[in-house]
mmCIF file of N, CA and C in Angstrom:
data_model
loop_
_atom_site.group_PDB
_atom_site.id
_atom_site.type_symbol
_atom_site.label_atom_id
_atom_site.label_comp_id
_atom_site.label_asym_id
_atom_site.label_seq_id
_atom_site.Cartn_x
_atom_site.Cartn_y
_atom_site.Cartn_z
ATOM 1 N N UNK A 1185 3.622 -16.464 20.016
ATOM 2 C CA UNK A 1185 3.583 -16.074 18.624
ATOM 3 C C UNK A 1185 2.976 -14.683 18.529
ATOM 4 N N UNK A 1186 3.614 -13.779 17.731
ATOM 5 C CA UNK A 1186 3.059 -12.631 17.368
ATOM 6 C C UNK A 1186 2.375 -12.436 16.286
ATOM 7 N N UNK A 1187 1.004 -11.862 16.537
ATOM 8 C CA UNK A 1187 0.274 -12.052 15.213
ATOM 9 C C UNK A 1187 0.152 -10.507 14.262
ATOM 10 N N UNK A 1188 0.000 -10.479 13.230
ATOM 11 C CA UNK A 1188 -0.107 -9.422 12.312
ATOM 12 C C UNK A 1188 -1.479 -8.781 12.635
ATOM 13 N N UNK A 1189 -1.222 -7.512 11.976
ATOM 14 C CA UNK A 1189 -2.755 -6.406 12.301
ATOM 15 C C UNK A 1189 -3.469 -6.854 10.922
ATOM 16 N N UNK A 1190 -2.421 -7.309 10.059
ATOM 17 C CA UNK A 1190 -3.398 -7.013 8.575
ATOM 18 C C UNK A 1190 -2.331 -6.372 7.520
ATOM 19 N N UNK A 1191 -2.612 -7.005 6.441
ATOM 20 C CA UNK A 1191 -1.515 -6.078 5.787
ATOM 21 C C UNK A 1191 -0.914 -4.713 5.444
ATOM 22 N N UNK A 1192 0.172 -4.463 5.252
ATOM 23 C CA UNK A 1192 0.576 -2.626 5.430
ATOM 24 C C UNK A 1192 -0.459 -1.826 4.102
ATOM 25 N N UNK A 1193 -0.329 -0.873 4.233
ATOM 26 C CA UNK A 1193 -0.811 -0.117 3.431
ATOM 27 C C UNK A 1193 0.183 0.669 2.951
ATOM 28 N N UNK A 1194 0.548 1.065 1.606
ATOM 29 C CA UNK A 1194 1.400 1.958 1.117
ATOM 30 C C UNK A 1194 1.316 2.629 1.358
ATOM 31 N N UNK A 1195 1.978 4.002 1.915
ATOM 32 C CA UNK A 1195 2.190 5.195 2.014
ATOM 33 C C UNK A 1195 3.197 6.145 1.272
ATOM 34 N N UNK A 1196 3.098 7.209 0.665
ATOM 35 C CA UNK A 1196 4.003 7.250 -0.589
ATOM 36 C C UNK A 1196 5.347 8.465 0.872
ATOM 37 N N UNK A 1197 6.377 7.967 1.037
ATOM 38 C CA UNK A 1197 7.320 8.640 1.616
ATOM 39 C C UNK A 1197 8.620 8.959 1.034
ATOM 40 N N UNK A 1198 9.132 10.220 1.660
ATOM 41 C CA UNK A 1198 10.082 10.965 0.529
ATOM 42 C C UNK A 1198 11.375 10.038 1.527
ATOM 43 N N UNK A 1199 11.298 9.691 2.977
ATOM 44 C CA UNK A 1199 12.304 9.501 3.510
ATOM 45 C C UNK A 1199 12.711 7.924 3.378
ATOM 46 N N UNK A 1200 12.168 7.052 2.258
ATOM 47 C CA UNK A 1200 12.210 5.701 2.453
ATOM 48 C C UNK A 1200 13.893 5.833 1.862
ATOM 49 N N UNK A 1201 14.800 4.847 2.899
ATOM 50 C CA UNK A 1201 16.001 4.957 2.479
ATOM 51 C C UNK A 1201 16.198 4.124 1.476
ATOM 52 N N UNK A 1202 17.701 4.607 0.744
ATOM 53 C CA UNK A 1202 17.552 3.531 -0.278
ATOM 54 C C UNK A 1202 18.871 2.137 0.150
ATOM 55 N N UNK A 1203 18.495 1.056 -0.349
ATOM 56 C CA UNK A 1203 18.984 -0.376 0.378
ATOM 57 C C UNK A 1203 20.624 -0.292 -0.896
ATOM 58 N N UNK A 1204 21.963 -0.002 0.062
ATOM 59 C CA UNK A 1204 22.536 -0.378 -0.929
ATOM 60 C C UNK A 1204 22.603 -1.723 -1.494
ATOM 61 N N UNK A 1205 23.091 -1.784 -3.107
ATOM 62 C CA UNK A 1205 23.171 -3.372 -3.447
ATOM 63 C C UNK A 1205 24.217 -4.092 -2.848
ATOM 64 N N UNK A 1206 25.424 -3.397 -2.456
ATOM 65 C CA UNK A 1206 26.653 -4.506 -2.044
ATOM 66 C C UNK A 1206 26.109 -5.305 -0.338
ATOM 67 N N UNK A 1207 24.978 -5.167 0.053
ATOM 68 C CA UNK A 1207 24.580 -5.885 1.177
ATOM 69 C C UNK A 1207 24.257 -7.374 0.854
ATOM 70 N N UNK A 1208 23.491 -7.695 -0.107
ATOM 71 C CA UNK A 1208 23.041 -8.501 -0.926
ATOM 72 C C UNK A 1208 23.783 -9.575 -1.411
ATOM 73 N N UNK A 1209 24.903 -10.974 -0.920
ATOM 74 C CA UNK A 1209 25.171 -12.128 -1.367
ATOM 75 C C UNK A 1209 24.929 -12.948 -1.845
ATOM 76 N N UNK A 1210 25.824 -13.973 -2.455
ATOM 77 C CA UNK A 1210 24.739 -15.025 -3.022
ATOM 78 C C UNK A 1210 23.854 -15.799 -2.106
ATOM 79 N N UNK A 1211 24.299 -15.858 -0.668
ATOM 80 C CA UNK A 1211 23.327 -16.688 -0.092
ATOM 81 C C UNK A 1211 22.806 -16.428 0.837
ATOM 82 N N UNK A 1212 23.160 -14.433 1.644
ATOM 83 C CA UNK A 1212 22.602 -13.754 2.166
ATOM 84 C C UNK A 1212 22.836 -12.607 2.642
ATOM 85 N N UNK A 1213 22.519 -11.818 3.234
ATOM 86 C CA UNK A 1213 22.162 -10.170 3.388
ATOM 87 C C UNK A 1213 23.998 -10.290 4.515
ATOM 88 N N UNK A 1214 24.268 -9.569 4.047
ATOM 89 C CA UNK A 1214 25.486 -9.046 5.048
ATOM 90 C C UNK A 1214 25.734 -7.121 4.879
ATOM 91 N N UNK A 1215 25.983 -7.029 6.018
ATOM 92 C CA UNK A 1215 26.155 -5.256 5.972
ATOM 93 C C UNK A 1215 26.696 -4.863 7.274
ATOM 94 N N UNK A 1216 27.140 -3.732 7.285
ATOM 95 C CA UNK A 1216 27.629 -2.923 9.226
ATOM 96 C C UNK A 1216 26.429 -2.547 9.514
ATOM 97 N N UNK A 1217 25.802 -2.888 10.866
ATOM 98 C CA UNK A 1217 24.851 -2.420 11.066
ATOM 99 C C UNK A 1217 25.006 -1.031 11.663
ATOM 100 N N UNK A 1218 23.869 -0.462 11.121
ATOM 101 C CA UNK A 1218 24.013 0.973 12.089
ATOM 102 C C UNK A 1218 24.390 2.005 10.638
ATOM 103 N N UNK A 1219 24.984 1.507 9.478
ATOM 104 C CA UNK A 1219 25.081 2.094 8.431
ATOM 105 C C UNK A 1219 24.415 1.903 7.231
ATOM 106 N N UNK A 1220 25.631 0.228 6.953
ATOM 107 C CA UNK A 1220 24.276 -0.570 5.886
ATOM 108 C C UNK A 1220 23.497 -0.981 5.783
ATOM 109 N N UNK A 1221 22.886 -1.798 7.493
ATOM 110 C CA UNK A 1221 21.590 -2.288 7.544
ATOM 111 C C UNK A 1221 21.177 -1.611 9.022
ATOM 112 N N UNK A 1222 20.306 -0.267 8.953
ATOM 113 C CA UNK A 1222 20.173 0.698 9.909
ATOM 114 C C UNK A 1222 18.153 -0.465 9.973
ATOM 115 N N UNK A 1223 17.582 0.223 10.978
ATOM 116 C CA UNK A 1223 16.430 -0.167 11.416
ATOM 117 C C UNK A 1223 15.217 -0.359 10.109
ATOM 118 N N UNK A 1224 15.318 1.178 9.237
ATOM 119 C CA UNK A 1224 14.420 1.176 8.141
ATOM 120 C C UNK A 1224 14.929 0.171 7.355
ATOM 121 N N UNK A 1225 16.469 0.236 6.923
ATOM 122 C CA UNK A 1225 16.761 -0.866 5.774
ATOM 123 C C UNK A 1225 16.277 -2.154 6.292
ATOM 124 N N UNK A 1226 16.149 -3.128 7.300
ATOM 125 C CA UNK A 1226 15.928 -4.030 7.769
ATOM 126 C C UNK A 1226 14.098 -4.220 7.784
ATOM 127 N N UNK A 1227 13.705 -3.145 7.641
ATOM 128 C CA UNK A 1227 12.420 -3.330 8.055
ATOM 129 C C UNK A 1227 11.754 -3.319 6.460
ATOM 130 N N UNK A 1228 12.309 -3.110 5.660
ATOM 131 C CA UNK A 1228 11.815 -2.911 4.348
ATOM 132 C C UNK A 1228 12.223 -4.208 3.465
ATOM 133 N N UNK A 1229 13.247 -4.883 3.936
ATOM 134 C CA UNK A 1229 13.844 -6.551 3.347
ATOM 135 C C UNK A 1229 12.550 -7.113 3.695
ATOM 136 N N UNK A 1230 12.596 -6.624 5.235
ATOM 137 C CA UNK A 1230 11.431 -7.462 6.247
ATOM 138 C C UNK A 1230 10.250 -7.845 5.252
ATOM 139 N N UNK A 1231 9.430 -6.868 4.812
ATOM 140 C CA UNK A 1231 8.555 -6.477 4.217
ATOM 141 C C UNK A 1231 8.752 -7.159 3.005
ATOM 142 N N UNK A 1232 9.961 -7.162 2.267
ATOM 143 C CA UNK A 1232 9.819 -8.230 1.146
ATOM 144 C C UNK A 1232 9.865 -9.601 0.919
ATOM 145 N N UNK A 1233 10.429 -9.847 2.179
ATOM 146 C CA UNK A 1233 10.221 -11.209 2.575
ATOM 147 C C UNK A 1233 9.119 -11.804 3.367
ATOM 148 N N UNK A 1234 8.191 -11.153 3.691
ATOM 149 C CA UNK A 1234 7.367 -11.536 4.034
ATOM 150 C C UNK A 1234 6.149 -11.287 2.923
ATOM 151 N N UNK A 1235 6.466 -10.600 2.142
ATOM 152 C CA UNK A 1235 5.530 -10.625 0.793
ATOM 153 C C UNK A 1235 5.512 -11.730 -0.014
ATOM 154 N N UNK A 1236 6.792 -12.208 -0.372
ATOM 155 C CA UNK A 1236 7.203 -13.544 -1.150
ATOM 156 C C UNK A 1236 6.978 -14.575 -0.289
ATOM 157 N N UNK A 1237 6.711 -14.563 0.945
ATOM 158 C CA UNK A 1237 6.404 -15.863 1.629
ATOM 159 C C UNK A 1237 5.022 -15.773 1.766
ATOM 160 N N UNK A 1238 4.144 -15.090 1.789
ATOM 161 C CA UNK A 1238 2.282 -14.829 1.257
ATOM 162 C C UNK A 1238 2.214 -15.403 0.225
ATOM 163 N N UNK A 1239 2.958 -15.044 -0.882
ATOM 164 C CA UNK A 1239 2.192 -15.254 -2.323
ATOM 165 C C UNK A 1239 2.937 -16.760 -2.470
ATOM 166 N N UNK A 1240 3.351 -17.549 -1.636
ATOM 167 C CA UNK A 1240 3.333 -18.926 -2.007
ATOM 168 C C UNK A 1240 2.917 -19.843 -0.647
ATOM 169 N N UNK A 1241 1.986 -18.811 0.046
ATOM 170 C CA UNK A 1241 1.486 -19.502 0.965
ATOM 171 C C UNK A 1241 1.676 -19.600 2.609
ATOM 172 N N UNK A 1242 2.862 -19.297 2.775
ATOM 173 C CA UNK A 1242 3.515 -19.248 4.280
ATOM 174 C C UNK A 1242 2.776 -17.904 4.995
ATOM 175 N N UNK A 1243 2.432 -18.422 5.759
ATOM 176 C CA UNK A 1243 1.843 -16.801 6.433
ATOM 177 C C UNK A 1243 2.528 -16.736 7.978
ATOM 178 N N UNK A 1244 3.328 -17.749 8.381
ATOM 179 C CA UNK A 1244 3.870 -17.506 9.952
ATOM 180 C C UNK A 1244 5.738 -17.585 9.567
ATOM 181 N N UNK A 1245 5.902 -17.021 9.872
ATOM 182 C CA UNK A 1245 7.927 -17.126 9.833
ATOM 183 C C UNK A 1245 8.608 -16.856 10.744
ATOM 184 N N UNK A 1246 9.598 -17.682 11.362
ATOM 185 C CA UNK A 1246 10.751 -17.451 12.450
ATOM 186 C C UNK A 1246 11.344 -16.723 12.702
ATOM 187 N N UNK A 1247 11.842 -16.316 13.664
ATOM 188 C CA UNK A 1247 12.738 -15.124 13.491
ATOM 189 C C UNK A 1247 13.979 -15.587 14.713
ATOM 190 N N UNK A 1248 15.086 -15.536 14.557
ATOM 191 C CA UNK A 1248 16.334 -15.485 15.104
ATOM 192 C C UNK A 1248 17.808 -14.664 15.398
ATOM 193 N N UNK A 1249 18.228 -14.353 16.114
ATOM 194 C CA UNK A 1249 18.900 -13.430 16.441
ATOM 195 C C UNK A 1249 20.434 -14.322 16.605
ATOM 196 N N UNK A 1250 21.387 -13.372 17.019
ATOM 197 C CA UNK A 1250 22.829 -14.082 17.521
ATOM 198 C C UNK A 1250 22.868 -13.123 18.711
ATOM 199 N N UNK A 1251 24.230 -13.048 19.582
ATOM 200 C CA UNK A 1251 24.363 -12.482 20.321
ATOM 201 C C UNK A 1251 25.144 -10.709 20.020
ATOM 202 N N UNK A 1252 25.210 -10.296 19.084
ATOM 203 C CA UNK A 1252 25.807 -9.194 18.512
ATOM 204 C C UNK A 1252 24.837 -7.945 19.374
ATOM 205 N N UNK A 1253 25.720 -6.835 19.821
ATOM 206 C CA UNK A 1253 24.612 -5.820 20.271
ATOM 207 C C UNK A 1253 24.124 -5.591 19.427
ATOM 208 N N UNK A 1254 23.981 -5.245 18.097
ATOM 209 C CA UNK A 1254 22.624 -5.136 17.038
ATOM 210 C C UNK A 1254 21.687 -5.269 17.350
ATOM 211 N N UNK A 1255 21.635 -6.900 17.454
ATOM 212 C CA UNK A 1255 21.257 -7.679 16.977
ATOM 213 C C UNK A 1255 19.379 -7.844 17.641
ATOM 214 N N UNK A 1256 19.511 -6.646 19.180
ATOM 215 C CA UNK A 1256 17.805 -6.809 19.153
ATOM 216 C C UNK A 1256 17.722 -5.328 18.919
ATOM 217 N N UNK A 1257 17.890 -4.616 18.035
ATOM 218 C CA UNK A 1257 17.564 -3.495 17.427
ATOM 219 C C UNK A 1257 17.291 -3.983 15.991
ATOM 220 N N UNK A 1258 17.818 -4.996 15.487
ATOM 221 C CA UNK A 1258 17.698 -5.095 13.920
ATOM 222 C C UNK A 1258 16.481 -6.548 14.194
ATOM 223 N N UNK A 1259 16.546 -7.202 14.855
ATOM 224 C CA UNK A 1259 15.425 -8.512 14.977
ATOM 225 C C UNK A 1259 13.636 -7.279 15.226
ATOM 226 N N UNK A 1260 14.347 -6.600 16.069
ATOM 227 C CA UNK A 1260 12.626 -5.646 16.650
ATOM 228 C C UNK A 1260 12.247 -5.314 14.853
ATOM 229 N N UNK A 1261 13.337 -4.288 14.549
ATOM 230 C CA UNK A 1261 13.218 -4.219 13.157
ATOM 231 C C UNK A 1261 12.714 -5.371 12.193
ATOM 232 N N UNK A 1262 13.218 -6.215 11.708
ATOM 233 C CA UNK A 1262 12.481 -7.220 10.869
ATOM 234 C C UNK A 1262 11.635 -8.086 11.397
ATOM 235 N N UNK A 1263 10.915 -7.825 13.129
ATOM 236 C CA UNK A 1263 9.579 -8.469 13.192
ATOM 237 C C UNK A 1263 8.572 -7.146 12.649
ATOM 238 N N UNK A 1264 8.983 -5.672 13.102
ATOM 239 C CA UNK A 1264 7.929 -5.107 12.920
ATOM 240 C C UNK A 1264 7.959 -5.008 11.065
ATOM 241 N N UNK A 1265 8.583 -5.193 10.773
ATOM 242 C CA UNK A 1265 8.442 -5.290 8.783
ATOM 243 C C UNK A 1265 7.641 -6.573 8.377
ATOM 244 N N UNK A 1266 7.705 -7.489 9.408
ATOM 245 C CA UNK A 1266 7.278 -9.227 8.794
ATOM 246 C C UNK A 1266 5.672 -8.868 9.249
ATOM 247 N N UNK A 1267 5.646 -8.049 10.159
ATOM 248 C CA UNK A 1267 4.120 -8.241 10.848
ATOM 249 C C UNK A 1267 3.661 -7.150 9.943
ATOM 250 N N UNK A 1268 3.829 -5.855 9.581
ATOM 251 C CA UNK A 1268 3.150 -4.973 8.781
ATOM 252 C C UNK A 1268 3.235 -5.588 7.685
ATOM 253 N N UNK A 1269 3.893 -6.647 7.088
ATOM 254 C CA UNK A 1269 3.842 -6.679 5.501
ATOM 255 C C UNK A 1269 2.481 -7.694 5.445
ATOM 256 N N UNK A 1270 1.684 -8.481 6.752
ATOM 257 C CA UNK A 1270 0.873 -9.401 7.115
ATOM 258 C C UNK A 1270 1.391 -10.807 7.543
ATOM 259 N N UNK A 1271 2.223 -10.747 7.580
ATOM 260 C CA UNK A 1271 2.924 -12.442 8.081
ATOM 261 C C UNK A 1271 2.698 -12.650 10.230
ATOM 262 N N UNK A 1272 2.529 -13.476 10.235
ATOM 263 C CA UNK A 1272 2.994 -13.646 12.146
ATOM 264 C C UNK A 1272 4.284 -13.992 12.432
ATOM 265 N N UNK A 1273 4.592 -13.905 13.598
ATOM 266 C CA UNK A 1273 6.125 -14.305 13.639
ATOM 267 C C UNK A 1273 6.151 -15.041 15.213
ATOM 268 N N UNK A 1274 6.822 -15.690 14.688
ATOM 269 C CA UNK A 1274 7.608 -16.475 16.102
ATOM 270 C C UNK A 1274 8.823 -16.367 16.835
ATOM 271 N N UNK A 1275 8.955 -15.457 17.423
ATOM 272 C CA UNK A 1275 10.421 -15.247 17.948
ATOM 273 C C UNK A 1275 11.594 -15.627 18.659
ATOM 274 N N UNK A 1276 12.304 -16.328 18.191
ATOM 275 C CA UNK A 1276 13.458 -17.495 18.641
ATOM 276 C C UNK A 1276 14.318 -16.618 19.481
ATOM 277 N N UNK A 1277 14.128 -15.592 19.648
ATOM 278 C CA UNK A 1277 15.376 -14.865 20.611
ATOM 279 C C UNK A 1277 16.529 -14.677 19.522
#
């Protein structure tokens, strides 16, 4: 299990990308990676999902991958967003 440093601290940045909306489904995130869901976009969901899982209590969350080459460029990505936002993570490969 990987544990968090502590929660992020805001930093006000001019380069935070912006998340388009057509990634966004009814029942989950789909995009090309490498365009629509590049390392920052992934790491900033990261971060909101691990905010909404604090404020009702969850402080450890899973994490899972498929076999897609992405797919451990965008997982590295949404552990390091789950762990700066303060959550731990468990990494399923």
């Amino acid at each position: 299990m990987l544990e968090n440093s502590g929660p992020f601290t805001e930093e006000s940045d001019l380069h935070t990308p912006l998340i388009p909306a057509t990634i966004f489904r009814a029942y989950d995130i789909r995009g090309i990676a490498g365009s629509e869901l590049t390392s920052d976009i992934v790491e900033l969901i990261a971060k909101a999902i691990a905010s909404e899982a604090l404020d009702i209590g969850i402080d450890t969350l899973l994490i899972g991958s498929d076999a897609r080459l992405s797919s451990p460029v965008l997982a590295k990505a949404l552990i390091k967003g789950v762990l700066e936002a303060g959550c731990n993570v468990i990494d399923l490969g």
